[in-house]
Coordinates of C-alpha atoms in Angstrom, one line a residue:
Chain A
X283 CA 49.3 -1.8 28.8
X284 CA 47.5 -1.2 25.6
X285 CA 48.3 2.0 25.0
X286 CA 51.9 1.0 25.6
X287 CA 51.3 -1.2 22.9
X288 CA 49.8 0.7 20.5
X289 CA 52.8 3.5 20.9
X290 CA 55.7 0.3 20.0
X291 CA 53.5 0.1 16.9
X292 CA 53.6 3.5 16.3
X293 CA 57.5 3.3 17.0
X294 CA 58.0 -0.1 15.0
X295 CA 56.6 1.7 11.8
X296 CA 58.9 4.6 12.1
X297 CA 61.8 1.6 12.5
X298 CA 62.4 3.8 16.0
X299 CA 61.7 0.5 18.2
X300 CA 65.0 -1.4 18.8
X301 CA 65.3 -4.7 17.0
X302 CA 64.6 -7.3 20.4
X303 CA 61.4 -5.1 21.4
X304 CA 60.3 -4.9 17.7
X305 CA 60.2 -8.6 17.8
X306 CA 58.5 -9.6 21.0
X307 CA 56.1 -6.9 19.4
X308 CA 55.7 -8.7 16.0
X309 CA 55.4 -11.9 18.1
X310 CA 52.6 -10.5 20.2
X311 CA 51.1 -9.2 17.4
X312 CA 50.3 -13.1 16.4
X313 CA 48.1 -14.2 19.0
X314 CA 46.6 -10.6 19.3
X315 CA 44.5 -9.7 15.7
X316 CA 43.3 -6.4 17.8
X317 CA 46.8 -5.3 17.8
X318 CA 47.5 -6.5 13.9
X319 CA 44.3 -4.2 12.9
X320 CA 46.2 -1.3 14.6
X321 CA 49.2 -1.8 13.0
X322 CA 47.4 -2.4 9.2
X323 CA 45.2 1.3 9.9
X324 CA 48.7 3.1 11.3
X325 CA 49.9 1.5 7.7
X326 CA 47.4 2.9 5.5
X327 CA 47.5 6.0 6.9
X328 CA 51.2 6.3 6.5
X329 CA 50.5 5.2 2.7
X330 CA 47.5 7.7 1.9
X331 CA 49.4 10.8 3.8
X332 CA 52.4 9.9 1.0
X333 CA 50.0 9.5 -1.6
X334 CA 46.5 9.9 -2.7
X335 CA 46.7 6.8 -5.0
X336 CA 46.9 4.4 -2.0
X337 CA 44.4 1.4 -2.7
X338 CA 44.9 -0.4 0.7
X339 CA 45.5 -4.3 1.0
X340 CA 42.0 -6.4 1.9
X341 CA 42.4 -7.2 5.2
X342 CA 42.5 -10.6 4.9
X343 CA 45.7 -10.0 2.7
X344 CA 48.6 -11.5 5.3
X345 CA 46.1 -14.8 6.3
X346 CA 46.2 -15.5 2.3
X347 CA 50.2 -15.5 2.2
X348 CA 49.8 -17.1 4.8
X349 CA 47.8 -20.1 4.4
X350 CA 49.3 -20.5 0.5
X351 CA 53.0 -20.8 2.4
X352 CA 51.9 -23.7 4.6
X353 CA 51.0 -25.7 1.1
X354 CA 54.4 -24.9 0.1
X355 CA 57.0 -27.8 0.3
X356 CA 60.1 -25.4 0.4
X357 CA 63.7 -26.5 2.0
X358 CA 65.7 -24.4 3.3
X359 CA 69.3 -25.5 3.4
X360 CA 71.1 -24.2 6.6
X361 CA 73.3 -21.3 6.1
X362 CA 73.8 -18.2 7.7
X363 CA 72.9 -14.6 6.5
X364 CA 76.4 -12.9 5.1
X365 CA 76.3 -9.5 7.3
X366 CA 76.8 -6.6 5.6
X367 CA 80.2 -5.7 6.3
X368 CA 80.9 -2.6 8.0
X369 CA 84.5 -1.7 6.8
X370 CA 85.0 1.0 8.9
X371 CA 85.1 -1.2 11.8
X372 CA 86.7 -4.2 10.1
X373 CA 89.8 -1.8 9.1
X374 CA 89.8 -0.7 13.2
X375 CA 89.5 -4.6 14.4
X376 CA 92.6 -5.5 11.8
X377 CA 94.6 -2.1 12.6
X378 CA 94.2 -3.4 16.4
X379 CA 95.6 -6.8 15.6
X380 CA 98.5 -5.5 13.8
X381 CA 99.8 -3.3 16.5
X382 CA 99.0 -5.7 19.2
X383 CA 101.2 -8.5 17.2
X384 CA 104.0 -5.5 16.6
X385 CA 104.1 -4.9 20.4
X386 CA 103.9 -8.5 21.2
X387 CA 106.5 -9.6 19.1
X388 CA 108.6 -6.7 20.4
X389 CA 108.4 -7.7 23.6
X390 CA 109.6 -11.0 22.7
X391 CA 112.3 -10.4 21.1
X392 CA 113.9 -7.9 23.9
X393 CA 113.3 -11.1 26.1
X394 CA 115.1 -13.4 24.3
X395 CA 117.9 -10.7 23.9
X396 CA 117.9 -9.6 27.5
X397 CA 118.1 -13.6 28.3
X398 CA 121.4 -14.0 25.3
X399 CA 122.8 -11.1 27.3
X400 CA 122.4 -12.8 30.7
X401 CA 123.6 -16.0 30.0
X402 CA 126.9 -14.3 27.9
X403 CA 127.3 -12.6 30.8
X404 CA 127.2 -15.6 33.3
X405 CA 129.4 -17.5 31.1
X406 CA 131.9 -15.1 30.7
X407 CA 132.0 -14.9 34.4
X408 CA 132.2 -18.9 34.9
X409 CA 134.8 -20.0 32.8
X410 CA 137.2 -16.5 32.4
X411 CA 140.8 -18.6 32.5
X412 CA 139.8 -21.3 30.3
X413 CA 138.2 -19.2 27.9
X414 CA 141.4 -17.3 27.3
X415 CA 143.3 -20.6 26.6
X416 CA 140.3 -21.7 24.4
X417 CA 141.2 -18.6 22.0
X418 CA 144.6 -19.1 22.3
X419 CA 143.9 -22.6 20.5
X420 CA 140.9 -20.8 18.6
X421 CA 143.2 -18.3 16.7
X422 CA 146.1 -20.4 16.1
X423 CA 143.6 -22.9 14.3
X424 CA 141.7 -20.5 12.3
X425 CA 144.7 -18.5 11.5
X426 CA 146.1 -18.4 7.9
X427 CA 148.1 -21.6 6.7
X428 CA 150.7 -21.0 4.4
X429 CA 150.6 -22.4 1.0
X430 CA 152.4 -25.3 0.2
X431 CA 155.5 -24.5 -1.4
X432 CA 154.8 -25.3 -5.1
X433 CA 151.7 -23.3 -5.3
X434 CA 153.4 -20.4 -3.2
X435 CA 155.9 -20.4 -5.7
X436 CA 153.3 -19.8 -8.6
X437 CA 151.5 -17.5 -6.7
X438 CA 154.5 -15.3 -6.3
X439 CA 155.4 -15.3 -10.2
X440 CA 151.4 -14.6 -11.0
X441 CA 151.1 -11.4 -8.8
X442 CA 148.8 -13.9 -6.0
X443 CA 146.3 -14.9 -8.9
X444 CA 145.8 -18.6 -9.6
X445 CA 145.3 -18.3 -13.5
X446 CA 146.8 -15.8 -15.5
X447 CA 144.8 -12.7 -16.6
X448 CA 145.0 -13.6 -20.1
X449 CA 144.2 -17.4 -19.3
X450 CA 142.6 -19.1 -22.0
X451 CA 140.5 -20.8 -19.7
X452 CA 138.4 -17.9 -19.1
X453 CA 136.9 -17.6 -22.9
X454 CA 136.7 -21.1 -23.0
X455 CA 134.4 -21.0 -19.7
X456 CA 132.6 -18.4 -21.4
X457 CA 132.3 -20.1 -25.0
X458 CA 130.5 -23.4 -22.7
X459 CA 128.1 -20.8 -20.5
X460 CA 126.8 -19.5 -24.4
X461 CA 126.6 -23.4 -25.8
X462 CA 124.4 -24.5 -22.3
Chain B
X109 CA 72.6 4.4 6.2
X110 CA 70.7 6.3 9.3
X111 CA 70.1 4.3 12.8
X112 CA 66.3 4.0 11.6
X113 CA 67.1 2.1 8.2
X114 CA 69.7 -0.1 10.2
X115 CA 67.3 -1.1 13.0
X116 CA 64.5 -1.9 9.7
X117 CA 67.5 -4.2 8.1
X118 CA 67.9 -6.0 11.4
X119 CA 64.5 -6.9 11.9
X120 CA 64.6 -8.2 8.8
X121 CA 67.7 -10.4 8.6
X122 CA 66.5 -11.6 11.7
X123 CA 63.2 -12.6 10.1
X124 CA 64.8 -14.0 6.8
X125 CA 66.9 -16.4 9.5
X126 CA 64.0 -17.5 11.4
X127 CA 62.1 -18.5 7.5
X128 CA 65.3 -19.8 6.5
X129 CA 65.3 -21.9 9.9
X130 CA 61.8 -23.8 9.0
X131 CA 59.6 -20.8 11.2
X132 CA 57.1 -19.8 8.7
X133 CA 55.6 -17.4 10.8
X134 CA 58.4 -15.2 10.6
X135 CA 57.2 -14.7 6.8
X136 CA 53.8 -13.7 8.1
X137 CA 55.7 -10.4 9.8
X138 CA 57.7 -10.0 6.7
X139 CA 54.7 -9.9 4.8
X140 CA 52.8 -7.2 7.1
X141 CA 55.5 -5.3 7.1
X142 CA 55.8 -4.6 3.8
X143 CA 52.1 -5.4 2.0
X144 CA 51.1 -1.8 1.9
X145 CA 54.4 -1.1 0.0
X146 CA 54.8 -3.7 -2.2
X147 CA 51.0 -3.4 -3.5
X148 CA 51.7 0.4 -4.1
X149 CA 54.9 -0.7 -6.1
X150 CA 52.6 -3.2 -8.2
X151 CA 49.6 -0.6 -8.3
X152 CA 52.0 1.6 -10.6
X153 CA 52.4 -1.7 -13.3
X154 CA 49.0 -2.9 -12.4
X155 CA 46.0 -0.7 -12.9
X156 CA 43.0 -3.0 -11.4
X157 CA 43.5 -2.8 -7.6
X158 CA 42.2 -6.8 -7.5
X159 CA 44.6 -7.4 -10.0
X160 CA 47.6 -5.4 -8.1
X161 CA 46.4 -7.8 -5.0
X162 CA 46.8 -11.0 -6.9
X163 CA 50.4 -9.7 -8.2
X164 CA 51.5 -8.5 -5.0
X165 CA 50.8 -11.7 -3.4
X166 CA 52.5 -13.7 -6.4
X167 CA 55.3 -11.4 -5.5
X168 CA 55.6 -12.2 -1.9
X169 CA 55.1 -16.4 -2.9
X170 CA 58.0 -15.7 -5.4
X171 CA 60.0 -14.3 -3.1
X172 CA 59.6 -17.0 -0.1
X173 CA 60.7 -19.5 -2.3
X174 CA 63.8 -18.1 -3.8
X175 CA 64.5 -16.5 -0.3
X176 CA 66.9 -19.6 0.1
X177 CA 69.1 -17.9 -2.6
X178 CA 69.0 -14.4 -0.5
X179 CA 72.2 -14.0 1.3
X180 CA 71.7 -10.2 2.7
X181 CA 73.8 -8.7 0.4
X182 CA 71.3 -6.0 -0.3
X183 CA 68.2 -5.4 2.0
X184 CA 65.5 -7.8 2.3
X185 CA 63.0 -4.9 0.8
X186 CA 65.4 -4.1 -2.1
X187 CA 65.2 -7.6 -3.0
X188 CA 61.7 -7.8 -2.4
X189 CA 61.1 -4.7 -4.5
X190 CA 62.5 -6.1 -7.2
X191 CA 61.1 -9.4 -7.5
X192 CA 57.8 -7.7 -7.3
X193 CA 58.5 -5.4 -10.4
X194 CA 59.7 -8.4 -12.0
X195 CA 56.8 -10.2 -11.5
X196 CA 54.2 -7.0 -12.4
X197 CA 56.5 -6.4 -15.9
X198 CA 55.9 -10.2 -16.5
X199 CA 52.0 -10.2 -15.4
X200 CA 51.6 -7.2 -17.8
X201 CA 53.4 -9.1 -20.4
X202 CA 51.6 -12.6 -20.4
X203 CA 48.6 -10.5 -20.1
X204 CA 49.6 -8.7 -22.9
X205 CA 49.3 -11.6 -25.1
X206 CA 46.5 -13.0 -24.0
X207 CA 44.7 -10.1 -25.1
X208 CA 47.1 -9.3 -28.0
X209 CA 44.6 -6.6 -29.1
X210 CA 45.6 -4.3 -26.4
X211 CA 49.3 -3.1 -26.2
X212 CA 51.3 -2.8 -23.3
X213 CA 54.1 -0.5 -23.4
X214 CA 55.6 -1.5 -19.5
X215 CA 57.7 1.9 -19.5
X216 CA 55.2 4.0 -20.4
X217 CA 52.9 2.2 -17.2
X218 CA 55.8 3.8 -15.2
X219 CA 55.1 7.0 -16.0
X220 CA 51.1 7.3 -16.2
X221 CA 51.0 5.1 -12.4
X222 CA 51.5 8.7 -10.7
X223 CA 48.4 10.1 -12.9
X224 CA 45.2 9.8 -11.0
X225 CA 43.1 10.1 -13.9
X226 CA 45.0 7.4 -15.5
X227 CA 43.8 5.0 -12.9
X228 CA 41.2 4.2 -14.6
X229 CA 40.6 0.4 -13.6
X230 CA 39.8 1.5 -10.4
X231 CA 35.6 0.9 -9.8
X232 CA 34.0 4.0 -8.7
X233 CA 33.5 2.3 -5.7
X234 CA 36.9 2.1 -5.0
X235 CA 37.6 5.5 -5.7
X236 CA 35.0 6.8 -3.4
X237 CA 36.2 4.4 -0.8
X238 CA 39.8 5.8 -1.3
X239 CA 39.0 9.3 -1.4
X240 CA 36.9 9.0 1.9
X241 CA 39.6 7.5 3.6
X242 CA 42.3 10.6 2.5
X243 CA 39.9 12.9 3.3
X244 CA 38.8 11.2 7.1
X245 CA 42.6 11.2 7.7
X246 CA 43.2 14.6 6.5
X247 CA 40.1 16.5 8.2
X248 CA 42.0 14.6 11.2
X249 CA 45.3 16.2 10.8
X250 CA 43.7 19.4 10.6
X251 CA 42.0 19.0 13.9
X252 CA 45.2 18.2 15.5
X253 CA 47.3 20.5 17.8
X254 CA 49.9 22.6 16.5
X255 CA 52.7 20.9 18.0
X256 CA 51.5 17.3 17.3
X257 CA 50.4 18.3 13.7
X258 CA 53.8 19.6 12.9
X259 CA 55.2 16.4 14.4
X260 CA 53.3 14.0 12.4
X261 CA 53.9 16.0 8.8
X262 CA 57.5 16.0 9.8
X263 CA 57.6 12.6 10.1
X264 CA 55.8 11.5 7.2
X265 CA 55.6 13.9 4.5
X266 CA 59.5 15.6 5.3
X267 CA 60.5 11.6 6.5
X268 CA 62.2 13.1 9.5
X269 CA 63.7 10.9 12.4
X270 CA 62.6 11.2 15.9
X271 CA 65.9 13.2 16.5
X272 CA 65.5 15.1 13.7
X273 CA 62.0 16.3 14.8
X274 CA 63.5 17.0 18.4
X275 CA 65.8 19.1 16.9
X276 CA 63.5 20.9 14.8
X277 CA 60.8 21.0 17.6
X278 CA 63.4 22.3 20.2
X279 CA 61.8 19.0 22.6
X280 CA 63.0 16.0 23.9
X281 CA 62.7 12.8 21.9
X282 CA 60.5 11.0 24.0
X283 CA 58.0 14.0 23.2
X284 CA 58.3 13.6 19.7
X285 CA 57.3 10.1 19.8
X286 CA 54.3 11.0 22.2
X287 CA 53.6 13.7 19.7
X288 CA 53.6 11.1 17.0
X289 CA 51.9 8.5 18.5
X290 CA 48.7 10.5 19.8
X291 CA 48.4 12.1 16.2
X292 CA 48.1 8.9 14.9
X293 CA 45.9 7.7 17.2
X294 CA 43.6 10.7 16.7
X295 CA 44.0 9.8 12.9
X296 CA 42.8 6.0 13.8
X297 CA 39.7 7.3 15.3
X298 CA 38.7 8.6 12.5
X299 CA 39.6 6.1 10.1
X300 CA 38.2 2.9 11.9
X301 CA 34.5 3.4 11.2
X302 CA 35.4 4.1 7.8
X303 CA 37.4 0.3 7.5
X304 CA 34.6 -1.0 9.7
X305 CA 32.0 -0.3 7.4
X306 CA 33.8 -1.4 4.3

């Protein structure tokens, strides 16, 4: 058990022990000073094998910190650490979205189309006689009226045009458009 | 960013939530994670080894009160590392002029840190004691099997990952990290009666 302690240390130091293991192991190490006094000799080995200058911490170095925090009246305000974004997967999340709202608005819209259809085609099937009278009286309404006879008369002399070509009307429209 | 440095950021932004929550404790791991580190940082600035102590703790106080202000943009120990070169540029400065008769020039203590001779603050007890321990831990290494020898100086002087050694040492992971493990522990054995009789 001890052993398999002393290994997570090992591993903890080399940041090879997942983060949940790492720590229960940095919680353990708390109520366990033999297992802290591993951890601070696997340190200062690490340090002098990197260096020869390596003046280690006193031992008592974390208990100091420690103690002169508890004086300390600091508040924390509540917030939340900002992640580090990984874009990578942010682009792949918003790429996914996209296409999923493409196909699901797709599929929408052939609904409501395939639904116009059926209902133009029920319609049509219902109400085939009347609807043939009903654009009977349809055309004749929208159908062309013919001018009144005064203005068909002017339209004739003017080639169809209401004003003239050479109207004056059309500078002086212009001459008002410059003065607003 | 490698799967090692990720899990280390983790552990940390879990910790910073847990201070940030009221759970001082959680500073306690922060701080033994990183003390070695941070007092090698301040040992460059600061030459006296008590001194570099006193700094690097200042550091670590600095930093849990402003830690309010850390929003993980960067990683907790980048942060860290610089508040505690901050904080040794500023000791060496307010020292500076309360002895105004010596000069400080704080890039030139950059450079001269990695000189051993230069280290001259050091007591010769000190020196001894740090030199013992270098030696005890070497003298171990030597000693160790070939496989789990070439395991631990892949891992710490080439800063190799367990997969990376695997690969390397044509084994399984899991080996590796036996490998690694047992080399330390052999390493420990040595150095314990040293720290023992300190």
């Amino acid at each position: 058990m001890q052993e398999e302690l002393h290994c997570k240390i090992s591993q903890f130091i080399d940041d090879d022990l997942p983060v949940d293991q790492a720590l229960i192991l940095l919680d353990q190490i708390i109520d366990n000073p033999g297992l802290e006094a591993k951890l601070y000799r696997y340190q200062i080995a690490r340090e002098a094998l990197k260096t020869d200058l390596h003046s280690p911490p006193d031992a008592n170095f974390v208990k100091r910190i420690s103690q002169q925090i508890k004086q300390e009246n600091v508040q924390f305000l509540p917030h939340r650490l900002r992640l580090r974004k990984n874009y990578k997967t942010l682009l792949a999340v918003a790429a996914s979205v996209v296409i999923v709202a493409v196909i699901v608005l797709g599929s929408l819209s052939q609904t409501q189309e395939n639904n116009i259809q059926a209902l133009q085609i029920v319609a049509s099937d219902d109400t085939g006689v009347q609807d043939q009278d009903e654009n009977e009286q349809w055309a004749a309404v929208s159908a062309p009226q013919p001018p009144s006879p005064p203005y068909y008369d002017y339209l004739e002399a003017h080639q169809g045009v209401l004003y003239p070509p050479d109207s004056v009307l059309h500078n002086y429209a212009r001459t008002a458009s410059y003065g607003k | 960013m490698n799967d090692q440095a990720r899990t280390s950021e983790q552990i940390d932004q879990e910790l910073v939530l847990r201070v940030q929550q009221g759970d001082k404790s959680a500073y306690d791991h922060l701080v033994r994670k990183y003390q070695h580190k941070i007092i090698q940082i301040v040992n460059r600035y600061v030459k006296d080894p008590s001194e570099a102590q006193d700094v690097a703790q200042e550091s670590f106080i600095k930093a849990y009160r402003a830690l309010n202000n850390f929003r993980g943009d960067s990683a907790f120990y980048t942060w860290l590392y610089r508040i505690a070169i901050n904080t040794a540029k500023n000791y060496l400065v307010s020292r500076a002029r309360r002895y105004s008769q010596y000069e400080v020039d704080i890039q030139e203590a950059e450079q001269v840190g990695n000189i051993p001779q230069l280290r001259s603050m050091e007591t010769p007890e000190q020196q001894l004691f740090n030199e013992e321990i270098v030696a005890a831990i070497k003298s171990a290494i030597d000693k160790l099997p070939e496989e789990m020898r070439m395991a631990i100086m892949l891992r710490e002087f080439e800063g190799m990952s367990y997969e990376e050694i695997a690969q390397a040492m044509d084994c399984p992971v899991g080996t590796v990290r036996s490998r690694i493990f047992r080399a330390r522990e052999a390493i420990d054995n040595k150095l314990t009666p040293l720290l023992d009789n300190r």
